[in-house]
């Protein structure tokens, strides 16, 4: 009988290069098994047809995953013009085909309307909920429900390449955008603005908040390292790939606490602080050990999300 090992308490952030054909939850469970981790969560889903940077938070790092969910992201996007699908990507069914009659100058002119602060109506094939059900469940039944346009920001929308032949038009873009942006909807809207339709044919995420593609770890590397780790129950080589708990929070102000302030915070108490209000502040001990996140409000510093006491 195969021995069942107990899952480990692992803390840290792994920057995974998500491969194609995995759901975000599917790859999360696989990586969690490779690490034999008790607790893990991802920080913003990528569709099976999308690849690239997927930060995975283990253990105590899951307490701060919302900061990565809420941050800006960058994608390399390939689009095919002249065809519109019901999911706005290559997995959907074709709903219309139209001739392509634009040149590069007209394409770049149309792109201008999608830069800056804009409103976007989310795709029906999203996890947003309507009356308690995800929109994609309605979409799969052929039902369209009302969706409100949501404010998003497109910081960069740049054409990298345009490839046109007698029977096919494709383009590659780089998109740097705020949270809540649906790249499939952006490309679908661009295709409609050009009067021919378009869908996302490839999507690769290269940046999430402070994290860049250069630091990603590919799945085959993790699998190769995991095999001897599982046999020896020594996971140090895998653990060396993890970033510290506060790696996702480097854009936040840091505050070093005295021993008394640290004691009060650990007991859920606030204390006086004359610095300006701030929704989130990184908290450290005098020894520069990360303690968690606090909030400054009306002259007081309050605990917001702290590490478990035995982690401090």
mmCIF file of C-alpha atoms in Angstrom:
data_model
loop_
_atom_site.group_PDB
_atom_site.id
_atom_site.type_symbol
_atom_site.label_atom_id
_atom_site.label_comp_id
_atom_site.label_asym_id
_atom_site.label_seq_id
_atom_site.Cartn_x
_atom_site.Cartn_y
_atom_site.Cartn_z
ATOM 1 C CA UNK A 1 0.000 0.000 0.000
ATOM 2 C CA UNK A 2 1.299 3.453 -0.905
ATOM 3 C CA UNK A 3 2.173 5.525 2.145
ATOM 4 C CA UNK A 4 0.050 8.645 2.473
ATOM 5 C CA UNK A 5 2.171 11.581 3.579
ATOM 6 C CA UNK A 6 0.767 14.498 5.504
ATOM 7 C CA UNK A 7 0.585 17.790 3.580
ATOM 8 C CA UNK A 8 3.111 20.444 4.630
ATOM 9 C CA UNK A 9 2.622 23.942 5.992
ATOM 10 C CA UNK A 10 4.263 25.936 3.172
ATOM 11 C CA UNK A 11 4.350 29.743 3.042
ATOM 12 C CA UNK A 12 5.395 31.876 0.076
ATOM 13 C CA UNK A 13 4.605 32.877 -3.502
ATOM 14 C CA UNK A 14 5.430 30.884 -6.627
ATOM 15 C CA UNK A 15 5.493 32.650 -9.991
ATOM 16 C CA UNK A 16 4.223 29.898 -12.276
ATOM 17 C CA UNK A 17 4.414 29.936 -16.060
ATOM 18 C CA UNK A 18 0.965 28.457 -16.600
ATOM 19 C CA UNK A 19 0.863 26.104 -19.601
ATOM 20 C CA UNK A 20 -1.983 25.954 -22.090
ATOM 21 C CA UNK A 21 -4.968 23.616 -21.679
ATOM 22 C CA UNK A 22 -5.025 23.780 -17.871
ATOM 23 C CA UNK A 23 -7.697 25.670 -15.978
ATOM 24 C CA UNK A 24 -6.272 27.935 -13.293
ATOM 25 C CA UNK A 25 -7.783 25.738 -10.597
ATOM 26 C CA UNK A 26 -6.519 22.580 -12.295
ATOM 27 C CA UNK A 27 -2.932 23.826 -12.396
ATOM 28 C CA UNK A 28 -3.266 25.163 -8.850
ATOM 29 C CA UNK A 29 -4.172 21.702 -7.552
ATOM 30 C CA UNK A 30 -1.304 20.128 -9.497
ATOM 31 C CA UNK A 31 1.271 22.571 -8.128
ATOM 32 C CA UNK A 32 -0.165 22.230 -4.629
ATOM 33 C CA UNK A 33 0.354 18.462 -4.925
ATOM 34 C CA UNK A 34 3.918 18.919 -6.219
ATOM 35 C CA UNK A 35 4.676 21.028 -3.151
ATOM 36 C CA UNK A 36 2.591 18.784 -0.867
ATOM 37 C CA UNK A 37 1.175 22.035 0.485
ATOM 38 C CA UNK A 38 -1.725 22.216 2.923
ATOM 39 C CA UNK A 39 -3.119 25.460 1.541
ATOM 40 C CA UNK A 40 -2.770 27.319 -1.765
ATOM 41 C CA UNK A 41 -4.650 29.798 -3.925
ATOM 42 C CA UNK A 42 -4.092 31.549 -7.256
ATOM 43 C CA UNK A 43 -4.312 35.269 -7.903
ATOM 44 C CA UNK A 44 -6.423 35.837 -10.998
ATOM 45 C CA UNK A 45 -7.638 33.149 -13.365
ATOM 46 C CA UNK A 46 -6.256 32.391 -16.816
ATOM 47 C CA UNK A 47 -8.443 30.448 -19.268
ATOM 48 C CA UNK A 48 -7.232 27.069 -20.594
ATOM 49 C CA UNK A 49 -6.372 28.858 -23.869
ATOM 50 C CA UNK A 50 -4.210 31.393 -22.000
ATOM 51 C CA UNK A 51 -0.676 30.922 -20.684
ATOM 52 C CA UNK A 52 1.853 32.862 -18.693
ATOM 53 C CA UNK A 53 2.332 34.415 -15.296
ATOM 54 C CA UNK A 54 0.093 32.968 -12.588
ATOM 55 C CA UNK A 55 1.248 33.796 -9.046
ATOM 56 C CA UNK A 56 0.325 31.005 -6.636
ATOM 57 C CA UNK A 57 0.156 31.829 -2.938
ATOM 58 C CA UNK A 58 0.903 29.135 -0.374
ATOM 59 C CA UNK A 59 -0.192 29.139 3.248
ATOM 60 C CA UNK A 60 -0.030 32.529 4.947
ATOM 61 C CA UNK A 61 0.566 34.248 1.593
ATOM 62 C CA UNK A 62 -3.086 33.578 0.682
ATOM 63 C CA UNK A 63 -4.011 36.302 3.202
ATOM 64 C CA UNK A 64 -2.500 38.880 0.849
ATOM 65 C CA UNK A 65 -3.557 37.425 -2.519
ATOM 66 C CA UNK A 66 -6.239 40.108 -2.923
ATOM 67 C CA UNK A 67 -3.502 42.670 -3.522
ATOM 68 C CA UNK A 68 -2.459 40.708 -6.633
ATOM 69 C CA UNK A 69 -6.063 40.206 -7.749
ATOM 70 C CA UNK A 70 -6.541 43.981 -7.581
ATOM 71 C CA UNK A 71 -3.341 44.989 -9.358
ATOM 72 C CA UNK A 72 -2.576 45.845 -13.005
ATOM 73 C CA UNK A 73 -1.544 43.200 -15.528
ATOM 74 C CA UNK A 74 0.166 42.981 -18.930
ATOM 75 C CA UNK A 75 -0.615 40.573 -21.772
ATOM 76 C CA UNK A 76 0.710 39.618 -25.171
ATOM 77 C CA UNK A 77 -2.402 39.159 -27.307
ATOM 78 C CA UNK A 78 -2.918 37.684 -30.768
ATOM 79 C CA UNK A 79 -6.177 38.422 -32.586
ATOM 80 C CA UNK A 80 -7.799 37.121 -35.752
ATOM 81 C CA UNK A 81 -9.996 39.554 -37.662
ATOM 82 C CA UNK A 82 -12.998 38.877 -39.872
ATOM 83 C CA UNK A 83 -14.489 36.269 -37.535
ATOM 84 C CA UNK A 84 -16.534 36.766 -34.374
ATOM 85 C CA UNK A 85 -17.147 33.935 -31.887
ATOM 86 C CA UNK A 86 -19.612 33.659 -29.022
ATOM 87 C CA UNK A 87 -16.800 33.487 -26.442
ATOM 88 C CA UNK A 88 -14.564 36.053 -28.202
ATOM 89 C CA UNK A 89 -11.769 33.474 -28.338
ATOM 90 C CA UNK A 90 -10.729 30.462 -30.398
ATOM 91 C CA UNK A 91 -12.746 28.040 -28.237
ATOM 92 C CA UNK A 92 -16.114 29.559 -29.181
ATOM 93 C CA UNK A 93 -18.541 28.949 -31.998
ATOM 94 C CA UNK A 94 -18.430 31.294 -34.974
ATOM 95 C CA UNK A 95 -21.352 33.728 -34.927
ATOM 96 C CA UNK A 96 -20.348 35.883 -37.926
ATOM 97 C CA UNK A 97 -17.782 36.187 -40.713
ATOM 98 C CA UNK A 98 -17.219 39.483 -42.497
ATOM 99 C CA UNK A 99 -14.659 40.847 -44.920
ATOM 100 C CA UNK A 100 -11.653 42.704 -43.531
ATOM 101 C CA UNK A 101 -11.184 46.092 -45.147
ATOM 102 C CA UNK A 102 -8.812 48.029 -42.890
ATOM 103 C CA UNK A 103 -5.126 48.884 -43.193
ATOM 104 C CA UNK A 104 -2.574 49.403 -40.420
ATOM 105 C CA UNK A 105 -3.280 53.121 -40.123
ATOM 106 C CA UNK A 106 -7.016 52.491 -39.708
ATOM 107 C CA UNK A 107 -6.345 49.775 -37.138
ATOM 108 C CA UNK A 108 -4.137 52.047 -35.050
ATOM 109 C CA UNK A 109 -6.694 54.827 -35.325
ATOM 110 C CA UNK A 110 -9.443 52.501 -34.036
ATOM 111 C CA UNK A 111 -7.218 51.437 -31.138
ATOM 112 C CA UNK A 112 -7.064 55.000 -29.820
ATOM 113 C CA UNK A 113 -10.652 54.766 -28.540
ATOM 114 C CA UNK A 114 -9.647 51.899 -26.248
ATOM 115 C CA UNK A 115 -6.802 53.650 -24.411
ATOM 116 C CA UNK A 116 -7.032 55.400 -21.073
ATOM 117 C CA UNK A 117 -10.050 55.292 -18.773
ATOM 118 C CA UNK A 118 -12.941 53.602 -20.584
ATOM 119 C CA UNK A 119 -16.142 51.696 -19.862
ATOM 120 C CA UNK A 120 -16.336 47.995 -20.738
ATOM 121 C CA UNK A 121 -19.368 45.696 -20.744
ATOM 122 C CA UNK A 122 -18.127 42.336 -19.379
ATOM 123 C CA UNK A 123 -18.419 39.280 -21.595
ATOM 124 C CA UNK A 124 -21.191 36.785 -20.897
ATOM 125 C CA UNK A 125 -18.421 34.190 -20.639
ATOM 126 C CA UNK A 126 -17.101 35.542 -17.339
ATOM 127 C CA UNK A 127 -17.314 34.511 -13.685
ATOM 128 C CA UNK A 128 -19.209 37.658 -12.698
ATOM 129 C CA UNK A 129 -22.489 36.756 -11.046
ATOM 130 C CA UNK A 130 -26.084 37.632 -11.897
ATOM 131 C CA UNK A 131 -28.725 36.582 -9.373
ATOM 132 C CA UNK A 132 -26.209 34.296 -7.701
ATOM 133 C CA UNK A 133 -25.091 32.454 -10.854
ATOM 134 C CA UNK A 134 -21.902 33.042 -12.888
ATOM 135 C CA UNK A 135 -22.574 34.674 -16.247
ATOM 136 C CA UNK A 136 -20.918 31.807 -18.128
ATOM 137 C CA UNK A 137 -23.625 29.415 -16.889
ATOM 138 C CA UNK A 138 -26.285 31.585 -18.529
ATOM 139 C CA UNK A 139 -24.149 31.906 -21.674
ATOM 140 C CA UNK A 140 -23.858 28.132 -22.039
ATOM 141 C CA UNK A 141 -27.651 27.957 -22.044
ATOM 142 C CA UNK A 142 -27.846 30.633 -24.732
ATOM 143 C CA UNK A 143 -29.205 33.194 -22.252
ATOM 144 C CA UNK A 144 -28.002 36.793 -22.261
ATOM 145 C CA UNK A 145 -28.541 38.811 -19.075
ATOM 146 C CA UNK A 146 -28.059 42.535 -18.388
ATOM 147 C CA UNK A 147 -24.501 43.614 -17.563
ATOM 148 C CA UNK A 148 -23.483 47.075 -16.466
ATOM 149 C CA UNK A 149 -20.524 48.751 -18.120
ATOM 150 C CA UNK A 150 -17.598 48.911 -15.704
ATOM 151 C CA UNK A 151 -14.794 51.473 -15.563
ATOM 152 C CA UNK A 152 -11.373 50.084 -16.489
ATOM 153 C CA UNK A 153 -8.042 51.614 -17.495
ATOM 154 C CA UNK A 154 -5.943 50.628 -20.508
ATOM 155 C CA UNK A 155 -2.505 52.045 -19.753
ATOM 156 C CA UNK A 156 -0.910 50.674 -22.924
ATOM 157 C CA UNK A 157 -2.452 49.208 -26.073
ATOM 158 C CA UNK A 158 0.232 48.820 -28.704
ATOM 159 C CA UNK A 159 0.264 47.067 -32.067
ATOM 160 C CA UNK A 160 3.304 44.799 -32.380
ATOM 161 C CA UNK A 161 2.609 43.215 -35.764
ATOM 162 C CA UNK A 162 -0.073 43.064 -38.458
ATOM 163 C CA UNK A 163 -0.146 40.097 -40.832
ATOM 164 C CA UNK A 164 -2.502 40.276 -43.790
ATOM 165 C CA UNK A 165 -2.934 37.775 -46.605
ATOM 166 C CA UNK A 166 -5.634 37.207 -49.188
ATOM 167 C CA UNK A 167 -7.698 35.074 -46.810
ATOM 168 C CA UNK A 168 -6.534 35.911 -43.267
ATOM 169 C CA UNK A 169 -5.742 38.921 -41.073
ATOM 170 C CA UNK A 170 -3.983 38.540 -37.735
ATOM 171 C CA UNK A 171 -2.384 41.016 -35.351
ATOM 172 C CA UNK A 172 -0.272 40.918 -32.188
ATOM 173 C CA UNK A 173 -0.687 43.456 -29.395
ATOM 174 C CA UNK A 174 0.654 44.287 -25.972
ATOM 175 C CA UNK A 175 -1.982 45.335 -23.435
ATOM 176 C CA UNK A 176 -1.234 46.789 -20.000
ATOM 177 C CA UNK A 177 -4.494 47.194 -18.110
ATOM 178 C CA UNK A 178 -6.184 47.625 -14.759
ATOM 179 C CA UNK A 179 -7.943 44.923 -12.774
ATOM 180 C CA UNK A 180 -11.313 43.862 -14.125
ATOM 181 C CA UNK A 181 -10.311 44.187 -17.788
ATOM 182 C CA UNK A 182 -11.506 41.423 -20.111
ATOM 183 C CA UNK A 183 -9.002 41.073 -22.937
ATOM 184 C CA UNK A 184 -11.459 38.992 -24.998
ATOM 185 C CA UNK A 185 -14.009 41.793 -24.743
ATOM 186 C CA UNK A 186 -11.391 44.395 -25.677
ATOM 187 C CA UNK A 187 -10.533 42.508 -28.884
ATOM 188 C CA UNK A 188 -14.198 41.806 -29.666
ATOM 189 C CA UNK A 189 -15.015 45.501 -29.244
ATOM 190 C CA UNK A 190 -12.075 46.463 -31.463
ATOM 191 C CA UNK A 191 -13.271 44.060 -34.142
ATOM 192 C CA UNK A 192 -16.755 45.589 -34.014
ATOM 193 C CA UNK A 193 -15.318 49.093 -34.225
ATOM 194 C CA UNK A 194 -13.539 48.024 -37.426
ATOM 195 C CA UNK A 195 -16.752 46.477 -38.777
ATOM 196 C CA UNK A 196 -15.345 42.991 -39.311
ATOM 197 C CA UNK A 197 -15.296 41.237 -35.955
ATOM 198 C CA UNK A 198 -12.333 39.679 -34.155
ATOM 199 C CA UNK A 199 -11.463 37.098 -31.523
ATOM 200 C CA UNK A 200 -8.480 36.322 -29.309
ATOM 201 C CA UNK A 201 -6.411 33.553 -30.884
ATOM 202 C CA UNK A 202 -3.621 33.528 -28.263
ATOM 203 C CA UNK A 203 -3.109 35.134 -24.853
ATOM 204 C CA UNK A 204 0.030 35.165 -22.704
ATOM 205 C CA UNK A 205 0.314 37.095 -19.420
ATOM 206 C CA UNK A 206 3.712 38.685 -18.815
ATOM 207 C CA UNK A 207 3.199 40.863 -15.724
ATOM 208 C CA UNK A 208 1.109 40.874 -12.549
ATOM 209 C CA UNK A 209 1.704 43.875 -10.299
ATOM 210 C CA UNK A 210 5.384 43.854 -9.284
ATOM 211 C CA UNK A 211 6.063 40.469 -10.889
ATOM 212 C CA UNK A 212 7.559 40.050 -14.369
ATOM 213 C CA UNK A 213 7.712 37.111 -16.781
ATOM 214 C CA UNK A 214 11.488 36.683 -16.343
ATOM 215 C CA UNK A 215 10.920 35.245 -12.853
ATOM 216 C CA UNK A 216 8.368 32.593 -13.910
ATOM 217 C CA UNK A 217 8.945 28.909 -13.140
ATOM 218 C CA UNK A 218 7.878 26.400 -15.852
ATOM 219 C CA UNK A 219 5.851 23.342 -14.891
ATOM 220 C CA UNK A 220 8.382 20.767 -16.265
ATOM 221 C CA UNK A 221 11.062 22.231 -13.970
ATOM 222 C CA UNK A 222 8.765 21.909 -10.944
ATOM 223 C CA UNK A 223 7.871 18.336 -11.879
ATOM 224 C CA UNK A 224 11.548 17.374 -12.262
ATOM 225 C CA UNK A 225 12.428 18.864 -8.869
ATOM 226 C CA UNK A 226 9.388 17.394 -7.141
ATOM 227 C CA UNK A 227 10.095 13.727 -7.874
ATOM 228 C CA UNK A 228 13.211 13.420 -5.651
ATOM 229 C CA UNK A 229 11.611 15.764 -3.093
ATOM 230 C CA UNK A 230 8.654 13.422 -2.722
ATOM 231 C CA UNK A 231 10.946 10.450 -2.260
ATOM 232 C CA UNK A 232 13.218 12.085 0.302
ATOM 233 C CA UNK A 233 10.558 14.322 1.902
ATOM 234 C CA UNK A 234 13.131 17.120 1.630
ATOM 235 C CA UNK A 235 11.443 19.953 -0.272
ATOM 236 C CA UNK A 236 14.207 22.532 0.116
ATOM 237 C CA UNK A 237 14.944 22.739 -3.631
ATOM 238 C CA UNK A 238 11.308 23.487 -4.438
ATOM 239 C CA UNK A 239 10.961 25.867 -1.505
ATOM 240 C CA UNK A 240 13.935 27.890 -2.748
ATOM 241 C CA UNK A 241 11.789 28.948 -5.711
ATOM 242 C CA UNK A 242 9.253 30.650 -3.425
ATOM 243 C CA UNK A 243 9.206 34.397 -2.890
ATOM 244 C CA UNK A 244 8.674 35.768 0.633
ATOM 245 C CA UNK A 245 5.207 36.507 2.005
ATOM 246 C CA UNK A 246 5.504 40.267 1.503
ATOM 247 C CA UNK A 247 6.795 40.080 -2.098
ATOM 248 C CA UNK A 248 3.401 41.097 -3.492
ATOM 249 C CA UNK A 249 3.226 44.187 -1.279
ATOM 250 C CA UNK A 250 6.380 46.121 -2.154
ATOM 251 C CA UNK A 251 4.351 49.059 -3.472
ATOM 252 C CA UNK A 252 2.919 49.669 -0.011
ATOM 253 C CA UNK A 253 4.463 51.897 2.637
ATOM 254 C CA UNK A 254 6.400 50.020 5.333
ATOM 255 C CA UNK A 255 6.269 50.747 9.065
ATOM 256 C CA UNK A 256 8.538 49.335 11.775
ATOM 257 C CA UNK A 257 6.815 48.732 15.111
ATOM 258 C CA UNK A 258 8.215 48.920 18.614
ATOM 259 C CA UNK A 259 7.900 45.872 20.857
ATOM 260 C CA UNK A 260 4.878 47.393 22.603
ATOM 261 C CA UNK A 261 3.190 48.348 19.319
ATOM 262 C CA UNK A 262 3.828 44.845 18.007
ATOM 263 C CA UNK A 263 2.258 43.353 21.153
ATOM 264 C CA UNK A 264 -0.854 45.518 20.792
ATOM 265 C CA UNK A 265 -1.272 44.728 17.104
ATOM 266 C CA UNK A 266 -0.839 40.991 17.775
ATOM 267 C CA UNK A 267 -3.748 41.209 20.237
ATOM 268 C CA UNK A 268 -5.985 42.963 17.713
ATOM 269 C CA UNK A 269 -5.598 46.370 19.372
ATOM 270 C CA UNK A 270 -4.916 49.718 17.710
ATOM 271 C CA UNK A 271 -2.565 52.472 18.825
ATOM 272 C CA UNK A 272 -2.076 56.160 18.129
ATOM 273 C CA UNK A 273 -0.294 57.084 14.900
ATOM 274 C CA UNK A 274 -0.009 60.657 13.658
ATOM 275 C CA UNK A 275 0.834 59.749 10.048
ATOM 276 C CA UNK A 276 -1.717 60.298 7.226
ATOM 277 C CA UNK A 277 -4.544 57.810 6.640
ATOM 278 C CA UNK A 278 -3.652 54.761 4.552
ATOM 279 C CA UNK A 279 -5.771 51.746 3.565
ATOM 280 C CA UNK A 280 -2.827 49.343 3.775
ATOM 281 C CA UNK A 281 0.606 49.577 5.403
ATOM 282 C CA UNK A 282 3.219 46.819 5.676
ATOM 283 C CA UNK A 283 4.127 46.119 9.281
ATOM 284 C CA UNK A 284 7.542 44.877 10.468
ATOM 285 C CA UNK A 285 9.148 44.092 13.803
ATOM 286 C CA UNK A 286 12.317 45.837 14.958
ATOM 287 C CA UNK A 287 14.188 42.829 13.491
ATOM 288 C CA UNK A 288 12.464 43.520 10.130
ATOM 289 C CA UNK A 289 10.306 40.423 10.348
ATOM 290 C CA UNK A 290 7.108 40.825 8.336
ATOM 291 C CA UNK A 291 4.042 40.893 10.591
ATOM 292 C CA UNK A 292 1.198 41.621 8.176
ATOM 293 C CA UNK A 293 -0.899 44.547 7.016
ATOM 294 C CA UNK A 294 -2.290 47.425 9.026
ATOM 295 C CA UNK A 295 -4.590 50.345 8.292
ATOM 296 C CA UNK A 296 -4.101 53.971 9.374
ATOM 297 C CA UNK A 297 -7.350 55.780 10.070
ATOM 298 C CA UNK A 298 -8.153 58.931 12.046
ATOM 299 C CA UNK A 299 -4.860 59.006 13.926
ATOM 300 C CA UNK A 300 -4.756 55.307 14.759
ATOM 301 C CA UNK A 301 -3.036 52.265 13.312
ATOM 302 C CA UNK A 302 -5.289 49.213 13.290
ATOM 303 C CA UNK A 303 -4.532 45.581 12.393
ATOM 304 C CA UNK A 304 -5.954 44.506 9.037
ATOM 305 C CA UNK A 305 -4.433 41.155 8.018
ATOM 306 C CA UNK A 306 -1.771 39.638 10.261
ATOM 307 C CA UNK A 307 0.316 36.513 10.035
ATOM 308 C CA UNK A 308 -0.528 33.766 12.492
ATOM 309 C CA UNK A 309 1.250 34.352 15.777
ATOM 310 C CA UNK A 310 3.475 31.300 15.359
ATOM 311 C CA UNK A 311 4.696 32.678 11.978
ATOM 312 C CA UNK A 312 5.932 35.950 13.487
#
